[in-house]
Amino acid sequence: MGENSNSVLVIGGGIAGIQASLDLAERGIKVELVEKKPCIGGRMAQLDKTFPTNDCSICILAPKLAECYRHPNITLHTLAEVKEITGKAGNFKAKLLQHARYIKAEECINCGICIEKCPMRVDDEFDVFLRKRRAIYIYFLQGVPSIMAIDPEKCLYLTKDACRICEKVCEREAIDFEQKDSEVNLNVKSIIVATGYEPFDPSPLVNLGYKHLPNVVTGLEFERMICASGPLKGHLIRSSDRKEPKKLAFINCVGSRDMKYNPYCSSVCCMYTTKEAMIAYEHDNSIQSFIFYIDLRAGGKGFREYIERGQKEYGIKYIKGKVAKIIEDDDKNPIIIYEDMNTSKMKKFPVDLVILATSMIPNKDTPELANILGIDLDKNNFFLSNAYLPLDSSKKGIYICGCCRGPMDIPNSVIDASGAAAKAAENAIREG
Amino acid sequence: MLKVDFEFRKEIVKDDFSLNYCYQCGTCSSACPVALVTEGEYNPRKIIEESLLGLKELLIKDQKPNVWLCSTCQMCVEECPQNVFLTEIFDNLKNKIVLTGNYPEAYNVQGNAILEYGLAIPLTTPIIRRRQQLGLPSVESANIEEIGKLLEATNFEKKINTNGYSKTEKGGM
Amino acid sequence: MTYKYFFGCVIPGRLPYLEASARKIFDKLGINVSDQTQYSCCPDPTGVAALDHKSWLALGARNLSLYENDNSDVLSLCSGCTETLKTVQHILNNDPEEKKEINSILNKIGKKYQGNINIKHFAQVLFENLDLIKENIIKPLKDLKVACHPGCHYLRPSEIIQWDDPFEPTTLDVIVEALGAEPVDYELKKDCCGNPLEKSDKELSQKLLLNKLESIKKSGADCIVCVCPACYQQFDFNQRELNKNLNTDFKFPVFYLTELIALALGIKGEEIGLKFHRVRVNNLLQKINILESPNK
């Protein structure tokens, strides 16, 4: 069994997977951290700030990314996927598919010359398609490992046998088109699943106008729009006329608590819309925000106070009522149709920008991974978790933490991750 | 003073259990075209709220909001996050109002036409002539005795207003 | 399984020219639809259901039993009838107790509801025979901008209707486009025309109609196409009244989908009684060379 004899496999390199890996590594347990994307960081890296402290998200995350990278007990497998798991608790065999990065990891110094010269323009997934990147790219500015990757579906050489400019300009000779996808076999004691969530696409809620009305965006898009390292460089403007929006409306529960889409509460939207409204105000004190809600669910520690601060210090107006219809005027200003529940009167409420607080849904490939791992899903396709042993999957030796087992915020994902790490360590140490 | 009628509330829930799932979010009013043009005077959420509370007098006697202003466009049903079958609940309320006799006359015209002809719009002489001009076959509609028997079994005639409707008056929609 | 017509009350009793256009196109396309006699009012989902739900169910079930007896599917010419018949079937097929009770009522007239036939709106049948329509077009409707009005009961509740998209309907546009015309989009496309409110509040009914017409005007459409006689009456009959009451100047010719298809298939205007339209259609049809100009 060699080196891997007491190691733990962590699937997913978001905040939960990172925290679990660090906890285990600090305990002297070897960690094999697998991430599908070119860099670890996950959803948290896409957020501008975090509630209820309004800390800069990447500032909290970046040191943890670096720690993961340099920790002697952690091996990072980025651009990798778990393809097969056999065995049982104490002796799992994992087969990974390691996608080719076409970059020599030890040579690339992230100087960026290749990016400048690459002729391809590709929709940037990390910036939720609000800007273009190149075919050779770093997944995000502070991404770890801090090296390039080549997108094999967009690269001119890999698709059409042309170009190779990056190779010519790289002084480090770090480009390696000879790299091939490969298989990695690991032997681990236990497994932690931390594959996170995806935001719900609100397009089916046609009457809310997403994708039809240019000034209706999702919460995640807004995070990128307002983020200093985002596509707008933190200068909040709307896409239709590049004007600075002054009046924002946030619509909670978009796709959540809805029997037609996701029947569960996504648990974070009441808070993150408050946070986004606060950030907007901090950017520009003349911005006024309105949050439309069904119920304000502020159950966490300090959350109620957070909302009160939003009202008192940031002038956020909370309006009870779910919005089903958004139209627009001739200047592309969205108009919210809602019922003022205090008077039962209908209101037409024009704003400059609408932010849809879309629900958290399981990653598309969750069922496939459940199948590979041999663990069960719940009725909403999150990994099934037991109320009294919430971190245990349906299979011994496999633990689940963070949003892959249900919607939760960052503090709870971290708590989950530490718990799962403790459980996984038990296996690794006892039988190791 | 508002009075809760527990019997009424039980009946309304029994007629359509989906009422119980309503969490009063206001999606229906936001989606409703009639609520918008009446600025909320007609308000589907309010009707559901009053039904949940069992406010019979407001709904059936005062008709506030007026449930007959529902255009049955089904937008609320389509949008409701809790799958409440609003239009069906409204029909049940209307059925209860009908028993009090206090409802728009046009509905009565239709009801009586069906009692008499089995059709909401009976054929008139000019239309019969026009059908012939267009080369259309004559309409052979249902045996009215059969319809009568069926509607007797459902007590239709006793439920609606038949006063002033002789069997010669023409109905319409 | 073959189709039998369900014309309902409004078309045979008030708008027989629409019936003529439907019969003509189904004949011409060779889609086999025969006549069904003895049916009653569907009954009206916006009327009788409000008076007495039980009677509405029983009458609807009786109508369905006639078709079941002949082993034929329903081809309905009206969206209201389609909705009633589909909803009655939905309720009775999902509620065994209700089905039992309705059948005990039907038993008194020697009939039985089973729930085993298909109910189709005529526009669905046409959509499903789009290639047949395309093959038979003689006069493509070039240079005609059409605002399609699907109407509520053609679409919703989608759980019961199970046809087209309840929020982004496209089937009528696809048919209109196949005829050579240009379907135009408009903001209130999926909204109600206001017809059912005629029974309770005429003014309100006209307000909804006004909103619709204004939205259609913005789209630059030449005419309106609809697939329900209630909507047809609202647009064609009430347009002039609305102009009078609200001092507006709308002059949209209103076509039933079957009429537009009839014209594209080369059927003459006289055969389908175009002269019975309240808003005149001739000028528009002459302009796009579908009808001959009188001075030629």
PDB file of C-alpha atoms in Angstrom, chain A residues 2 76 95 106 235 241 299 306 350 370 386 390 398 404 420:
ATOM      1  CA  GLY A   2       3.010   2.250   0.471  1.00  0.00           C
ATOM      2  CA  LEU A  76      -3.653  18.512  -4.997  1.00  0.00           C
ATOM      3  CA  LYS A  95      -9.353   5.722  -9.793  1.00  0.00           C
ATOM      4  CA  GLU A 106       6.869  23.196 -12.174  1.00  0.00           C
ATOM      5  CA  HIS A 235     -17.473  49.656 -10.749  1.00  0.00           C
ATOM      6  CA  ASP A 241     -26.714  51.476 -20.901  1.00  0.00           C
ATOM      7  CA  GLY A 299     -31.750  32.050  12.126  1.00  0.00           C
ATOM      8  CA  TYR A 306     -27.290  41.852  10.657  1.00  0.00           C
ATOM      9  CA  PRO A 350     -39.581  50.839 -11.234  1.00  0.00           C
ATOM     10  CA  ALA A 370     -23.379   9.020  -6.027  1.00  0.00           C
ATOM     11  CA  ASN A 386     -29.118  11.363   8.388  1.00  0.00           C
ATOM     12  CA  PRO A 390     -25.492  14.368   9.434  1.00  0.00           C
ATOM     13  CA  ILE A 398     -17.669   7.955   3.187  1.00  0.00           C
ATOM     14  CA  CYS A 404     -23.472  18.775  -1.384  1.00  0.00           C
ATOM     15  CA  ALA A 420     -16.268  15.278   8.499  1.00  0.00           C
TER      16      ALA A 420
END
